[in-house]
Coordinates of C-alpha atoms in Angstrom, one line a residue:
X608 CA -30.1 39.3 -35.6
X609 CA -29.8 40.9 -39.1
X610 CA -32.9 41.3 -41.2
X611 CA -33.8 38.3 -43.3
X612 CA -35.5 38.0 -46.6
X613 CA -39.3 37.2 -46.4
X614 CA -40.1 33.5 -46.9
X615 CA -40.9 32.7 -50.5
X616 CA -38.9 35.6 -52.0
X617 CA -38.3 34.4 -55.6
X618 CA -34.6 34.0 -56.6
X619 CA -34.9 32.0 -59.9
X620 CA -35.3 33.3 -63.4
X621 CA -38.9 34.0 -64.6
X622 CA -39.4 32.7 -68.1
X623 CA -42.6 32.0 -69.9
X624 CA -44.7 32.4 -66.8
X625 CA -42.6 30.1 -64.5
X626 CA -39.7 30.5 -62.1
X627 CA -36.9 28.3 -63.2
X628 CA -33.2 27.8 -62.3
X629 CA -30.5 28.8 -64.7
X630 CA -30.0 26.0 -67.2
X631 CA -26.6 25.2 -65.8
X632 CA -27.7 25.7 -62.2
X633 CA -25.4 28.7 -61.7
X634 CA -26.2 31.3 -59.0
X635 CA -24.7 34.6 -57.9
X636 CA -24.7 35.8 -54.3
X637 CA -26.6 39.0 -53.4
X638 CA -25.6 40.7 -50.2
X639 CA -27.0 43.3 -47.8
X640 CA -25.0 46.4 -48.5
X641 CA -25.5 47.7 -44.9
X642 CA -23.9 44.6 -43.4
X643 CA -22.0 42.9 -46.1
X644 CA -23.9 39.7 -45.2
X645 CA -25.3 37.1 -47.6
X646 CA -29.0 37.6 -48.4
X647 CA -29.7 35.0 -51.2
X648 CA -28.3 33.0 -54.1
X649 CA -30.0 34.3 -57.3
X650 CA -30.0 32.4 -60.6
X651 CA -27.1 33.5 -62.8
X652 CA -28.5 33.2 -66.3
X653 CA -26.4 32.5 -69.3
X654 CA -26.9 32.7 -73.1
X655 CA -29.1 29.5 -73.1
X656 CA -31.5 31.1 -70.6
X657 CA -31.6 34.4 -72.5
X658 CA -32.4 32.5 -75.7
X659 CA -35.1 30.6 -73.9
X660 CA -36.6 33.9 -72.6
X661 CA -36.4 35.6 -76.0
X662 CA -38.0 32.7 -77.8
X663 CA -40.9 32.8 -75.2
X664 CA -41.2 36.6 -75.7
X665 CA -41.2 36.3 -79.5
X666 CA -43.7 33.4 -79.6
X667 CA -46.1 35.3 -77.3
X668 CA -45.7 38.5 -79.2
X669 CA -46.5 36.8 -82.6
X670 CA -49.5 35.1 -81.1
X671 CA -51.2 38.4 -80.5
X672 CA -52.4 37.5 -77.1
X673 CA -51.0 40.8 -75.8
X674 CA -49.7 42.6 -78.8
X675 CA -53.0 42.7 -80.8
X676 CA -55.6 42.9 -78.1
X677 CA -57.5 46.2 -77.6
X678 CA -55.4 48.7 -75.6
X679 CA -58.3 48.9 -73.1
X680 CA -57.7 45.2 -72.3
X681 CA -54.0 45.9 -71.6
X682 CA -55.1 48.8 -69.4
X683 CA -57.3 46.5 -67.4
X684 CA -54.5 44.1 -66.7
X685 CA -52.0 46.8 -65.8
X686 CA -54.5 48.5 -63.5
X687 CA -54.9 45.2 -61.7
X688 CA -51.1 45.1 -61.4
X689 CA -51.3 48.6 -59.8
X690 CA -53.7 47.2 -57.2
X691 CA -51.4 44.4 -56.4
X692 CA -48.4 46.7 -56.1
X693 CA -50.4 48.9 -53.7
X694 CA -51.4 45.8 -51.6
X695 CA -47.7 44.6 -51.4
X696 CA -46.0 48.1 -51.2
X697 CA -44.7 47.7 -47.7
X698 CA -43.2 44.2 -48.4
X699 CA -41.6 45.5 -51.6
X700 CA -40.2 48.6 -49.8
X701 CA -38.6 46.4 -47.2
X702 CA -37.2 44.0 -49.8
X703 CA -35.7 47.0 -51.8
X704 CA -34.2 48.4 -48.6
X705 CA -32.5 45.1 -47.8
X706 CA -31.3 44.4 -51.3
X707 CA -30.1 47.9 -52.3
X708 CA -29.1 49.4 -49.0
X709 CA -31.6 52.2 -49.4
X710 CA -33.4 53.8 -46.4
X711 CA -36.7 52.1 -45.7
X712 CA -38.4 55.5 -45.6
X713 CA -37.1 56.4 -49.1
X714 CA -38.3 53.1 -50.4
X715 CA -41.7 53.5 -48.7
X716 CA -42.3 57.2 -49.4
X717 CA -40.6 57.7 -52.8
X718 CA -39.6 54.5 -54.7
X719 CA -42.8 52.6 -54.3
X720 CA -45.1 55.5 -55.0
X721 CA -43.1 56.3 -58.1
X722 CA -43.2 52.7 -59.2
X723 CA -46.9 52.5 -58.8
X724 CA -47.5 55.8 -60.5
X725 CA -45.5 54.8 -63.6
X726 CA -47.5 51.7 -64.1
X727 CA -50.8 53.5 -63.5
X728 CA -49.9 56.4 -65.9
X729 CA -48.9 54.2 -68.8
X730 CA -51.9 51.9 -68.2
X731 CA -54.2 54.9 -68.5
X732 CA -52.2 56.1 -71.6
X733 CA -52.4 52.8 -73.4
X734 CA -55.2 53.9 -75.7
X735 CA -54.0 57.5 -76.1
X736 CA -51.0 57.3 -78.4
X737 CA -52.7 58.2 -81.6
X738 CA -51.8 57.8 -85.3
X739 CA -52.8 60.3 -87.9
X740 CA -53.8 60.9 -91.5
X741 CA -52.0 63.2 -93.9
X742 CA -53.6 65.8 -96.2
X743 CA -53.0 64.2 -99.6
X744 CA -56.1 65.3 -101.6
X745 CA -59.1 63.4 -102.8
X746 CA -57.5 60.5 -104.7
X747 CA -55.6 58.9 -101.8
X748 CA -55.4 58.6 -98.1
X749 CA -52.2 58.5 -96.1
X750 CA -52.4 56.8 -92.7
X751 CA -49.6 56.9 -90.1
X752 CA -50.0 54.2 -87.5
X753 CA -48.0 53.0 -84.6
X754 CA -47.5 49.3 -84.0
X755 CA -45.8 47.5 -81.1
X756 CA -42.1 47.0 -81.8
X757 CA -41.8 43.4 -80.8
X758 CA -39.3 41.9 -78.3
X759 CA -37.7 44.5 -76.0
X760 CA -34.6 43.8 -73.9
X761 CA -34.4 46.0 -70.8
X762 CA -31.1 46.1 -68.9
X763 CA -31.5 47.9 -65.6
X764 CA -29.5 49.8 -63.0
X765 CA -29.3 49.0 -59.2
X766 CA -29.8 52.5 -57.9
X767 CA -33.6 52.6 -58.3
X768 CA -34.4 48.9 -59.1
X769 CA -38.2 49.1 -59.1
X770 CA -38.8 52.6 -60.4
X771 CA -36.4 52.2 -63.3
X772 CA -38.0 48.9 -64.1
X773 CA -41.4 50.6 -64.5
X774 CA -40.0 53.5 -66.5
X775 CA -39.2 50.8 -69.1
X776 CA -42.0 48.3 -68.6
X777 CA -44.8 50.9 -68.3
X778 CA -44.7 52.1 -72.0
X779 CA -43.3 48.8 -73.3
X780 CA -46.2 46.7 -71.9
X781 CA -48.8 49.4 -72.6
X782 CA -47.8 49.5 -76.2
X783 CA -48.1 45.7 -76.6
X784 CA -44.4 44.6 -76.6
X785 CA -43.0 41.5 -75.0
X786 CA -40.1 42.2 -72.7
X787 CA -37.0 40.3 -71.4
X788 CA -35.5 42.1 -68.3
X789 CA -31.9 41.7 -67.2
X790 CA -32.2 43.1 -63.6
X791 CA -29.2 44.6 -61.8
X792 CA -27.0 41.8 -60.5
X793 CA -26.5 43.8 -57.2
X794 CA -30.3 44.1 -56.5
X795 CA -32.5 41.7 -58.5
X796 CA -35.0 40.6 -55.9
X797 CA -37.7 43.2 -56.3
X798 CA -37.7 42.8 -60.0
X799 CA -38.4 39.0 -59.6
X800 CA -41.2 39.8 -57.1
X801 CA -42.6 42.3 -59.6
X802 CA -42.8 39.6 -62.3
X803 CA -44.6 37.4 -59.9
X804 CA -47.2 40.1 -59.3
X805 CA -47.5 40.9 -63.0
X806 CA -48.4 37.2 -63.7
X807 CA -51.0 37.3 -60.9
X808 CA -52.5 40.4 -62.4
X809 CA -53.0 38.6 -65.7
X810 CA -50.0 39.6 -67.9
X811 CA -49.8 36.5 -70.2
X812 CA -47.0 34.0 -70.0
X813 CA -44.1 35.1 -72.1
X814 CA -44.9 38.8 -72.2
X815 CA -42.6 39.6 -69.2
X816 CA -39.5 37.5 -68.6
X817 CA -36.7 38.1 -66.1
X818 CA -33.2 36.8 -66.6
X819 CA -31.0 37.7 -63.6
X820 CA -27.3 37.3 -63.8
X821 CA -24.0 39.0 -64.6
X822 CA -24.0 41.9 -67.0
X823 CA -21.1 40.6 -69.1
X824 CA -22.9 37.3 -69.5
X825 CA -26.7 37.7 -69.5
X826 CA -26.6 41.4 -70.5
X827 CA -24.2 40.7 -73.3
X828 CA -26.3 37.7 -74.5
X829 CA -29.4 39.9 -74.6
X830 CA -27.5 42.7 -76.5
X831 CA -26.2 40.3 -79.1
X832 CA -29.4 38.2 -79.5
X833 CA -30.6 38.4 -83.2
X834 CA -34.3 38.2 -82.3
X835 CA -34.4 41.2 -79.9
X836 CA -35.8 44.3 -81.6
X837 CA -34.7 46.9 -79.0
X838 CA -32.3 47.2 -76.1
X839 CA -33.2 49.9 -73.5
X840 CA -30.4 50.4 -71.0
X841 CA -29.8 52.7 -68.0
X842 CA -26.3 52.7 -66.6
X843 CA -22.7 53.6 -67.2
X844 CA -21.3 55.1 -70.4
X845 CA -18.8 52.3 -70.7
X846 CA -21.5 49.6 -70.8
X847 CA -23.8 51.8 -73.0
X848 CA -21.1 51.9 -75.7
X849 CA -21.0 48.1 -75.6
X850 CA -24.7 47.8 -76.4
X851 CA -24.2 49.9 -79.5
X852 CA -21.4 47.5 -80.5
X853 CA -23.6 44.5 -79.8
X854 CA -26.3 46.0 -82.1
X855 CA -23.8 46.5 -84.9
X856 CA -22.5 42.9 -84.4
X857 CA -26.0 41.4 -84.5
X858 CA -29.2 42.5 -86.1
X859 CA -28.9 46.4 -85.9
X860 CA -31.5 46.3 -83.1
X861 CA -32.6 49.7 -81.9
X862 CA -30.7 51.0 -78.8
X863 CA -31.9 53.5 -76.2
X864 CA -29.4 54.6 -73.6
X865 CA -29.7 56.7 -70.5
X866 CA -26.2 57.2 -69.2
X867 CA -24.2 59.2 -66.7
X868 CA -24.2 62.8 -65.7
X869 CA -22.3 65.6 -63.9
X870 CA -25.2 67.9 -63.3
X871 CA -24.4 71.6 -62.7
X872 CA -26.4 73.3 -60.0
X873 CA -26.1 77.1 -60.7
X874 CA -26.6 79.6 -57.8
X875 CA -26.9 83.2 -59.0
X876 CA -25.9 86.2 -56.9
X877 CA -29.6 87.3 -56.4
X878 CA -30.1 84.4 -54.0
X879 CA -28.2 86.0 -51.2
X880 CA -31.4 86.4 -49.0
X881 CA -32.4 82.7 -49.3
X882 CA -29.2 80.8 -49.1
X883 CA -30.4 78.5 -46.4
X884 CA -33.3 77.4 -48.7
X885 CA -31.0 77.0 -51.7
X886 CA -28.5 75.0 -49.7
X887 CA -31.2 72.6 -48.4
X888 CA -32.4 72.0 -51.9
X889 CA -28.9 71.4 -53.3
X890 CA -27.9 69.1 -50.4
X891 CA -30.9 67.0 -51.4
X892 CA -29.8 67.1 -55.0
X893 CA -26.3 66.0 -54.1
X894 CA -26.9 63.4 -51.4
X895 CA -30.3 61.9 -52.2
X896 CA -30.0 58.2 -52.7
X897 CA -26.4 58.6 -51.5
X898 CA -25.5 60.5 -54.6
X899 CA -26.1 57.2 -56.5
X900 CA -28.2 59.0 -59.1
X901 CA -27.2 60.0 -62.6
X902 CA -28.8 63.5 -62.1
X903 CA -27.1 64.0 -58.7
X904 CA -26.1 67.6 -58.0
X905 CA -22.4 66.8 -57.7
X906 CA -21.2 70.1 -59.2
X907 CA -22.4 73.2 -57.5
X908 CA -21.6 76.5 -59.3
X909 CA -21.9 79.6 -57.1
X910 CA -21.5 83.3 -57.9
X911 CA -18.2 84.3 -56.2
X912 CA -19.8 87.2 -54.3
X913 CA -21.9 84.7 -52.2
X914 CA -19.5 81.8 -52.2
X915 CA -18.4 81.8 -48.6
X916 CA -21.9 82.4 -47.2
X917 CA -23.4 79.6 -49.4
X918 CA -20.7 77.0 -48.3
X919 CA -21.4 77.8 -44.7
X920 CA -25.1 77.1 -45.2
X921 CA -24.4 73.9 -47.2
X922 CA -22.1 72.5 -44.5
X923 CA -24.6 73.3 -41.8
X924 CA -27.5 71.6 -43.6
X925 CA -25.3 68.6 -44.5
X926 CA -24.2 68.0 -41.0
X927 CA -27.6 68.7 -39.4
X928 CA -30.1 67.1 -41.9
X929 CA -28.3 64.1 -43.5
X930 CA -27.6 61.5 -40.9
X931 CA -26.1 58.2 -42.0
X932 CA -27.4 54.9 -40.4
X933 CA -29.0 51.5 -40.7
X934 CA -31.3 51.5 -43.8
X935 CA -34.0 49.6 -41.8
X936 CA -34.0 52.4 -39.1
X937 CA -37.0 54.7 -39.6
X938 CA -34.8 57.7 -38.8
X939 CA -32.1 57.0 -41.3
X940 CA -31.7 59.5 -44.2
X941 CA -28.6 58.0 -45.9
X942 CA -28.1 54.3 -45.9
X943 CA -25.1 52.4 -47.3
X944 CA -23.4 52.5 -50.7
X945 CA -24.2 49.6 -52.9
X946 CA -20.9 47.8 -52.8
X947 CA -17.3 48.1 -51.4
X948 CA -16.0 49.4 -54.7
X949 CA -18.3 52.4 -54.5
X950 CA -16.8 53.2 -51.1
X951 CA -13.3 52.9 -52.5
X952 CA -14.3 55.1 -55.5
X953 CA -15.6 57.9 -53.2
X954 CA -12.5 57.8 -51.0
X955 CA -10.2 57.9 -54.0
X956 CA -11.9 60.9 -55.6
X957 CA -11.9 62.9 -52.4
X958 CA -8.4 62.0 -51.3
X959 CA -7.0 62.7 -54.8
X960 CA -8.7 66.1 -54.8
X961 CA -7.2 67.0 -51.4
X962 CA -3.8 65.9 -52.5
X963 CA -4.3 68.4 -55.4
X964 CA -5.2 71.3 -53.2
X965 CA -8.9 70.9 -52.6
X966 CA -10.4 71.3 -49.1
X967 CA -13.0 69.0 -47.4
X968 CA -15.5 71.3 -45.8
X969 CA -17.4 68.4 -44.2
X970 CA -17.4 64.7 -44.5
X971 CA -14.7 62.9 -46.5
X972 CA -14.6 59.7 -44.4
X973 CA -16.0 56.2 -44.0
X974 CA -18.6 55.7 -41.3
X975 CA -20.0 52.7 -39.4
X976 CA -17.1 50.5 -40.4
X977 CA -17.9 48.1 -37.6
X978 CA -21.3 47.3 -39.2
X979 CA -19.6 45.5 -42.1
X980 CA -21.4 47.8 -44.5
X981 CA -20.2 50.4 -46.9
X982 CA -21.1 53.8 -45.5
X983 CA -19.6 57.2 -46.5
X984 CA -20.3 60.6 -44.9
X985 CA -22.0 63.2 -47.1
X986 CA -19.1 65.3 -48.3
X987 CA -18.7 68.9 -49.5
X988 CA -15.4 69.8 -51.2
X989 CA -14.2 73.3 -51.9
X990 CA -11.2 75.0 -53.5
X991 CA -11.8 72.8 -56.5
X992 CA -10.4 73.6 -59.9
X993 CA -12.5 72.9 -63.0
X994 CA -10.0 70.5 -64.4
X995 CA -9.8 68.2 -61.3
X996 CA -11.3 64.7 -61.8
X997 CA -13.6 65.2 -58.9
X998 CA -15.2 68.2 -60.8
X999 CA -15.4 66.4 -64.2
X1000 CA -16.1 62.7 -63.6
X1001 CA -19.2 61.0 -62.3
X1002 CA -18.5 59.7 -58.7
X1003 CA -21.9 58.1 -57.9
X1004 CA -21.6 58.7 -54.2
X1005 CA -22.5 61.4 -51.6
X1006 CA -19.8 63.8 -52.8
X1007 CA -20.3 67.3 -54.2
X1008 CA -17.9 70.1 -55.1
X1009 CA -18.5 73.8 -55.0
X1010 CA -16.9 76.0 -57.8
X1011 CA -17.1 79.8 -58.0
X1012 CA -18.1 81.7 -61.1
X1013 CA -18.0 85.4 -62.1
X1014 CA -21.3 86.4 -63.8
X1015 CA -23.9 84.5 -65.8
X1016 CA -21.7 84.0 -68.9
X1017 CA -19.0 82.4 -66.8
X1018 CA -21.6 80.2 -65.1
X1019 CA -22.8 79.0 -68.6
X1020 CA -19.2 78.2 -69.7
X1021 CA -18.5 76.1 -66.6
X1022 CA -21.9 74.4 -66.7
X1023 CA -21.4 73.3 -70.3
X1024 CA -17.7 72.3 -69.8
X1025 CA -18.5 68.6 -69.6
X1026 CA -19.0 65.5 -71.8
X1027 CA -22.4 65.0 -70.1
X1028 CA -25.7 66.7 -70.5
X1029 CA -28.4 64.9 -68.5
X1030 CA -29.7 67.5 -66.0
X1031 CA -29.1 70.9 -64.5
X1032 CA -30.7 73.2 -61.9
X1033 CA -30.7 77.0 -61.8
X1034 CA -31.5 79.1 -58.8
X1035 CA -32.2 82.7 -59.5
X1036 CA -34.8 85.5 -59.4
X1037 CA -33.9 87.5 -62.6
X1038 CA -36.1 86.0 -65.3
X1039 CA -33.8 87.0 -68.1
X1040 CA -30.8 85.3 -66.4
X1041 CA -32.7 82.2 -65.5
X1042 CA -34.2 81.7 -68.9
X1043 CA -30.9 82.5 -70.6
X1044 CA -29.2 79.6 -68.6
X1045 CA -32.2 77.2 -68.9
X1046 CA -32.2 77.6 -72.7
X1047 CA -28.4 77.6 -73.2
X1048 CA -27.3 74.8 -70.8
X1049 CA -26.9 71.6 -72.8
X1050 CA -29.0 69.2 -70.7
X1051 CA -32.1 67.1 -71.2
X1052 CA -33.8 68.5 -68.1
X1053 CA -33.2 71.9 -66.6
X1054 CA -35.1 72.6 -63.4
X1055 CA -35.5 76.1 -62.0
X1056 CA -35.5 77.1 -58.3
X1057 CA -35.6 73.5 -57.1
X1058 CA -33.9 70.3 -58.0
X1059 CA -36.2 68.0 -60.1
X1060 CA -36.2 65.4 -62.8
X1061 CA -39.7 66.4 -63.7
X1062 CA -42.4 63.7 -63.3
X1063 CA -43.7 60.7 -65.2
X1064 CA -45.4 63.0 -67.8
X1065 CA -42.2 64.7 -68.8
X1066 CA -39.6 63.0 -71.1
X1067 CA -36.3 62.2 -69.4
X1068 CA -32.9 61.7 -71.1
X1069 CA -29.7 63.5 -72.0
X1070 CA -27.7 65.4 -74.5
X1071 CA -24.2 64.4 -75.6
X1072 CA -22.8 61.4 -73.7
X1073 CA -25.7 61.2 -71.3
X1074 CA -28.2 59.7 -73.7
X1075 CA -28.8 58.1 -77.0
X1076 CA -31.8 57.0 -79.1
X1077 CA -34.8 58.0 -77.1
X1078 CA -36.4 59.2 -73.9
X1079 CA -37.9 57.6 -70.9
X1080 CA -41.2 58.9 -69.5
X1081 CA -44.0 61.0 -71.0
X1082 CA -45.9 60.1 -74.2
X1083 CA -42.5 60.4 -75.9
X1084 CA -41.5 57.0 -74.4
X1085 CA -44.1 55.2 -76.6
X1086 CA -42.1 56.2 -79.7
X1087 CA -39.2 53.9 -78.8
X1088 CA -41.5 50.9 -78.2
X1089 CA -43.4 51.2 -81.4
X1090 CA -42.8 51.1 -85.1
X1091 CA -44.2 53.9 -87.3
X1092 CA -45.9 52.6 -90.4
X1093 CA -47.3 54.5 -93.4
X1094 CA -50.4 53.0 -95.1
X1095 CA -51.1 54.6 -98.4
X1096 CA -54.5 54.0 -99.9
X1097 CA -55.3 54.9 -103.5
X1098 CA -58.9 55.9 -103.7
X1099 CA -60.8 54.9 -106.9
X1100 CA -63.5 57.4 -106.4
X1101 CA -62.4 60.9 -105.4

């Protein structure tokens, strides 16, 4: 018998402290990506529901019950939420695995710890985002203060439902904002359960609201709402552009976008004696979370002198260390893709590249078709030209390409030959070469000698078409959820 949802899993909208159905009773089906079977019917909110949630958020914000209390009081509530998340971590991990097709071990060992750490970090930082005074002489005082922005709309992706939720909620709640969340329609269940735990922790009614539903309905309504002060969105470039349009069409609300990527992974020639180590790292960069990650290492650039040796190591580690299986199996490393269209997309990119002369070194096929789920083998493609779609466009699946370069300047040229600029990784021993690339590659995060996005303390976002308007994580995230105000005081006695 396939795994079932835990009894009592919330599926309705969460507005002003209560779970309620959509105003018109509409629902959307959520399925288990590993089996294609129905999991639950989740409320499909429309403009009326979004308006109700925004009005609740605004009323609570203006009341000051959260926005004007001492930051230490917000910290106390958020730390209680941390305790509840820890107590319910196993149940949340299993729910995330079911709803998003992620391996249970990933959810248990990565997603939930990252979720909890984000809430804890911002709870502890709630009273540490300081204002300042300016040196204006003895006849005046200039004060620069930060005030909570107001009502935040957060539109979230399905690839890391809980951890992406807390990247937004951590600083938004810690700074005193009220929030309306539009969770991913493909994986809404853990967000709704999170809201239930937040209420239990003492987050006041109306501070956190969740309006599940379709992006072009609930998401659009949130983007166009005239009483939302900020939209923070993580997802595709196409949808990100729409939120900028919605802002222009409504109240010129602030917009923060974290969008796609085509991250270059640069392997310099001086790595010849550690290619097994490099290949293992870059396999993780490419295939972690099934490549359904905006920083996925889907473009590996390798010095031509070590190209063949590196590909051999990459194929070996891919075939030996990245088994695909049932997400609920403890031994599974790669679960299913999120939906059938993702499987179709991977197949189309790989088949198109092969038709254009590329070579599949390993993978390149659907797996476990009899399960009813959407599984694709981790895939390495070589003999790839820089102008091929598979080398330039975001695939969002377990597919990586290997492209040779001739020297450091050529590596830089290829790395920057993209519309994106979210992340990059450089493997090398020569400090001059490594720093040259790290400084010159146009990306928001450049890791060295190991794939990484940094941690909760480091700002995350992109250059060019990978980002707009702000950064997640770090103290820098507070800037997007606060207004900066100048208070100028004329002193009568100098």
